[in-house]
Amino acid sequence: SQQGEEDPQALSIQEGENATMNCSYKTSINNLQWYRQNSGRGLVHLILIRSNEREKHSGRLRVTLDTSKKSSSLLITASRAADTASYFCATDDRPGANNLFFGTGTRLTVIP
Amino acid sequence: GAVVSQHPSRVICKSGTSVKIECRSLDFQATTMFWYRQFPKKSLMLMATSNEGSKATYEQGVEKDKFLINHASLTLSTLTVTSAHPEDSSFYICSARDIRASGPYNEQFFGPGTRLTVL
C-alpha cells in the first residue's frame, strides 16, 4: 500500500513555538501535498511539493522532501491557536494520477 | 474559487434505509470526483473514483452494490449508501478535480464532508 505514515500522531505545543510533522511513504511519488483538516470538517489544501523539489515555503509553512528517504516534513513556524487541526500528507504516484494516498495524520494542538 | 459542497452535512438514519449524499463543484466543472471515507481519528481512504458519464471505479474491498455512485453532470456526483447498517457510520468526504487542470499536478478540492450515523 502506498499509504503514508505520519509522526508524531499527536503534538501539543505552546502558541509561538514551531511545530514539525513528518510523513513517510513507501513507493515512488510524483507529488506530495499537505492538507489540513479541522475537526469534523473537510480538507484544506496547504502546499504541494513536486518530486524534483527539495524545499518549499508558503507563509509560515515550510515543507521539505527527501525522496531518497521517502519522507517529507511540514514545519509551521510561530504557531497560533488557530493552527490547531489535523495535518495529512498525500501522495500521488504519477502525472495525472487520480488516486491520492493519505498519511495517517498528525493531530496538532496549539495551546494559547 | 474551487469550492466543493456536500449535502447533507449530517444525517442520522435507521438501519436498512438508504442514504444519498450529494457532492457539487460550485464554480468549476469536474469530470472526475472522488469519494473518501474517514473513521474517527483516522486517515482518508479512497472508496471510488466517479467519472462523468461513465461507471465509477471502485477501490478493492468496496462493494459497488452497497455504495452506488452516479456522476450525472460535470458538477454533481452522488453517493448512495444502500441498506445502511451501523458499520457504515462514518465521515464521507468527496473531492473534485477541475476539468481545466493540466500538467503533472493532482490537486483535488475537498468538500466539507458528511457525517453518517446509522442507528
Coordinates of C-alpha atoms in Angstrom, one line a residue:
Chain A
S1 CA 0.0 0.0 0.0
Q2 CA 1.2 3.5 -0.8
Q3 CA -0.4 5.0 2.3
G4 CA 2.0 7.0 4.3
E5 CA 2.8 7.1 7.9
E6 CA 3.0 10.3 9.9
D7 CA 4.6 11.1 13.1
P8 CA 4.0 12.2 15.7
Q9 CA 0.4 11.0 15.8
A10 CA -0.3 13.9 18.2
L11 CA 1.6 17.0 19.0
S12 CA 0.9 19.6 21.6
I13 CA 2.8 22.9 21.8
Q14 CA 2.6 26.4 23.2
E15 CA 1.5 29.3 21.0
G16 CA 4.5 30.8 19.3
E17 CA 6.5 27.6 19.2
N18 CA 7.3 25.8 15.9
A19 CA 5.6 22.6 15.0
T20 CA 7.2 19.9 12.9
M21 CA 5.4 17.0 11.5
N22 CA 6.9 14.2 9.4
C23 CA 5.5 12.0 6.7
S24 CA 7.0 8.8 5.2
Y25 CA 5.8 6.9 2.2
K26 CA 6.5 3.6 0.6
T27 CA 6.8 3.9 -3.2
S28 CA 8.0 6.5 -5.7
I29 CA 5.9 9.6 -6.0
N30 CA 5.0 12.3 -8.5
N31 CA 3.9 15.0 -6.0
L32 CA 3.4 15.2 -2.3
Q33 CA 0.8 17.5 -0.8
W34 CA -0.1 18.6 2.7
Y35 CA -3.6 19.1 3.8
R36 CA -5.2 20.5 7.0
Q37 CA -8.5 19.3 8.5
N38 CA -10.3 20.9 11.3
S39 CA -12.3 18.6 13.5
G40 CA -15.2 17.1 11.6
R41 CA -14.6 19.2 8.6
G42 CA -13.3 18.8 5.0
L43 CA -9.7 19.1 3.9
V44 CA -7.9 22.3 3.0
H45 CA -5.0 22.2 0.6
L46 CA -1.9 23.8 2.1
I47 CA 1.0 23.2 -0.2
L48 CA 2.3 20.9 -3.0
I49 CA 5.9 19.9 -3.5
R50 CA 7.0 18.2 -6.6
S51 CA 9.2 15.1 -6.6
N52 CA 12.1 17.1 -8.0
E53 CA 11.9 19.8 -5.4
R54 CA 13.5 19.7 -2.0
E55 CA 12.0 22.6 -0.1
K56 CA 9.1 24.9 -0.5
H57 CA 7.8 27.8 1.6
S58 CA 4.3 29.4 1.9
G59 CA 3.8 31.9 4.6
R60 CA 4.6 30.3 7.9
L61 CA 4.8 26.9 6.3
R62 CA 7.9 25.2 5.2
V63 CA 7.9 21.8 3.5
T64 CA 10.9 19.6 2.8
L65 CA 11.0 16.5 0.7
D66 CA 13.7 13.8 0.7
T67 CA 12.9 11.3 -2.0
S68 CA 16.0 9.1 -1.1
K69 CA 14.4 8.6 2.4
K70 CA 10.9 8.7 1.1
S71 CA 10.0 11.3 3.7
S72 CA 8.6 14.8 4.0
S73 CA 8.3 17.3 6.8
L74 CA 5.9 20.2 7.4
L75 CA 7.1 23.0 9.7
I76 CA 4.7 25.6 11.0
T77 CA 6.6 28.5 12.5
A78 CA 5.3 30.8 15.2
S79 CA 2.2 28.7 15.7
R80 CA -1.1 30.1 16.7
A81 CA -4.1 28.6 18.5
A82 CA -6.0 28.7 15.1
D83 CA -3.4 26.2 13.7
T84 CA -5.0 23.5 15.9
A85 CA -6.1 20.8 13.4
S86 CA -5.1 17.5 11.9
Y87 CA -2.5 17.6 9.2
F88 CA -2.2 15.0 6.5
C89 CA 0.3 14.3 3.8
A90 CA -1.0 12.9 0.5
T91 CA 1.0 11.5 -2.4
D92 CA 0.2 10.5 -6.0
D93 CA 2.4 8.2 -8.0
R94 CA 2.4 9.6 -11.5
P95 CA 1.4 12.7 -13.5
G96 CA -2.3 12.8 -13.9
A97 CA -2.9 10.1 -11.4
N98 CA -6.3 10.0 -9.9
N99 CA -5.5 8.5 -6.6
L100 CA -4.2 10.4 -3.6
F101 CA -2.8 8.2 -0.8
F102 CA -3.2 9.9 2.5
G103 CA -0.9 9.5 5.5
T104 CA -2.3 8.7 8.9
G105 CA -2.2 12.3 10.1
T106 CA -0.8 14.3 12.9
R107 CA -3.2 16.0 15.4
L108 CA -1.7 19.3 16.4
T109 CA -2.9 21.2 19.4
V110 CA -1.6 24.7 19.9
I111 CA -2.2 25.9 23.5
P112 CA -2.8 29.7 23.8
Chain B
G1 CA -12.9 29.8 -6.4
A2 CA -12.7 26.0 -6.4
V3 CA -15.5 25.3 -3.9
V4 CA -17.0 21.9 -3.4
S5 CA -20.1 21.5 -1.4
Q6 CA -21.7 18.4 0.1
H7 CA -25.3 17.8 1.2
P8 CA -26.3 16.9 3.8
S9 CA -23.6 17.7 6.2
R10 CA -25.0 15.3 8.8
V11 CA -27.5 12.5 8.5
I12 CA -28.9 10.1 11.0
C13 CA -30.9 7.1 9.7
K14 CA -32.3 3.8 10.8
S15 CA -30.6 0.6 9.8
G16 CA -31.8 -0.7 6.5
T17 CA -32.6 2.6 4.9
S18 CA -30.7 4.2 2.0
V19 CA -29.0 7.5 2.2
K20 CA -28.0 9.7 -0.7
I21 CA -25.1 12.2 -0.4
E22 CA -24.5 14.9 -3.0
C23 CA -21.2 16.4 -4.0
R24 CA -21.2 19.6 -6.1
S25 CA -18.5 21.6 -7.6
L26 CA -19.8 25.1 -7.3
D27 CA -17.6 27.3 -9.5
F28 CA -15.8 24.8 -11.7
Q29 CA -16.6 21.7 -13.8
A30 CA -15.2 18.3 -12.7
T31 CA -15.1 15.3 -15.0
T32 CA -13.7 13.4 -12.0
M33 CA -14.8 13.3 -8.5
F34 CA -13.6 11.1 -5.6
W35 CA -15.3 9.6 -2.6
Y36 CA -13.4 9.0 0.6
R37 CA -14.3 7.5 3.9
Q38 CA -12.8 8.5 7.2
F39 CA -13.2 6.8 10.5
P40 CA -12.7 8.8 13.7
K41 CA -9.1 9.9 14.2
K42 CA -8.1 8.0 11.1
S43 CA -6.9 8.9 7.7
L44 CA -9.0 9.1 4.5
M45 CA -9.4 6.0 2.4
L46 CA -10.4 6.3 -1.2
M47 CA -13.6 4.4 -1.9
A48 CA -14.2 5.2 -5.6
T49 CA -13.5 7.4 -8.5
S50 CA -16.5 8.9 -10.1
N51 CA -16.3 9.7 -13.8
E52 CA -18.9 11.9 -15.5
G53 CA -20.9 9.9 -18.0
S54 CA -19.4 6.5 -17.1
K55 CA -19.3 4.0 -14.4
A56 CA -17.4 4.6 -11.2
T57 CA -14.2 2.9 -10.5
Y58 CA -14.2 1.2 -7.0
E59 CA -11.2 0.5 -4.8
Q60 CA -10.5 -3.0 -3.8
G61 CA -12.8 -4.1 -0.9
V62 CA -15.5 -1.5 -1.6
E63 CA -18.9 -3.0 -2.5
K64 CA -20.2 -1.3 -5.6
D65 CA -23.7 -2.5 -4.9
K66 CA -23.5 -1.1 -1.4
F67 CA -22.2 2.3 -2.4
L68 CA -23.9 3.4 -5.6
I69 CA -22.2 6.3 -7.4
N70 CA -23.8 8.4 -10.1
H71 CA -21.9 11.3 -11.8
A72 CA -24.7 12.7 -14.0
S73 CA -23.2 16.1 -14.7
L74 CA -19.9 17.9 -14.7
T75 CA -20.8 19.5 -11.3
L76 CA -22.6 16.8 -9.4
S77 CA -21.8 13.3 -8.1
T78 CA -23.9 11.3 -5.7
L79 CA -23.1 8.5 -3.3
T80 CA -26.0 6.4 -2.2
V81 CA -25.3 4.1 0.8
T82 CA -27.9 1.3 0.3
S83 CA -29.4 -0.6 3.1
A84 CA -27.2 1.2 5.6
H85 CA -26.0 -0.6 8.7
P86 CA -24.3 0.8 11.8
E87 CA -20.9 -0.3 10.5
D88 CA -21.5 2.2 7.6
S89 CA -21.4 5.0 10.1
S90 CA -18.5 7.2 9.1
F91 CA -17.5 10.6 7.7
Y92 CA -17.8 10.6 3.9
I93 CA -15.8 13.2 2.0
C94 CA -15.8 14.0 -1.7
S95 CA -13.3 15.8 -3.8
A96 CA -13.1 17.1 -7.3
R97 CA -10.5 17.9 -9.9
D98 CA -11.1 20.9 -12.1
I99 CA -11.7 19.9 -15.8
R100 CA -9.2 22.6 -16.8
A101 CA -6.4 21.1 -14.7
S102 CA -3.5 20.1 -16.7
G103 CA 0.1 19.2 -16.2
P104 CA 1.5 16.9 -13.6
Y105 CA -0.4 18.2 -10.6
N106 CA -3.2 16.4 -9.0
E107 CA -4.7 19.0 -6.8
Q108 CA -8.1 18.0 -5.5
F109 CA -10.6 20.3 -3.9
F110 CA -12.4 18.7 -1.0
G111 CA -16.0 19.1 0.2
P112 CA -16.7 19.7 3.9
G113 CA -17.8 16.1 4.5
T114 CA -21.0 14.3 5.5
R115 CA -21.3 12.6 8.8
L116 CA -23.5 9.5 8.6
T117 CA -24.8 7.8 11.7
V118 CA -26.8 4.6 11.2
L119 CA -28.8 3.6 14.3

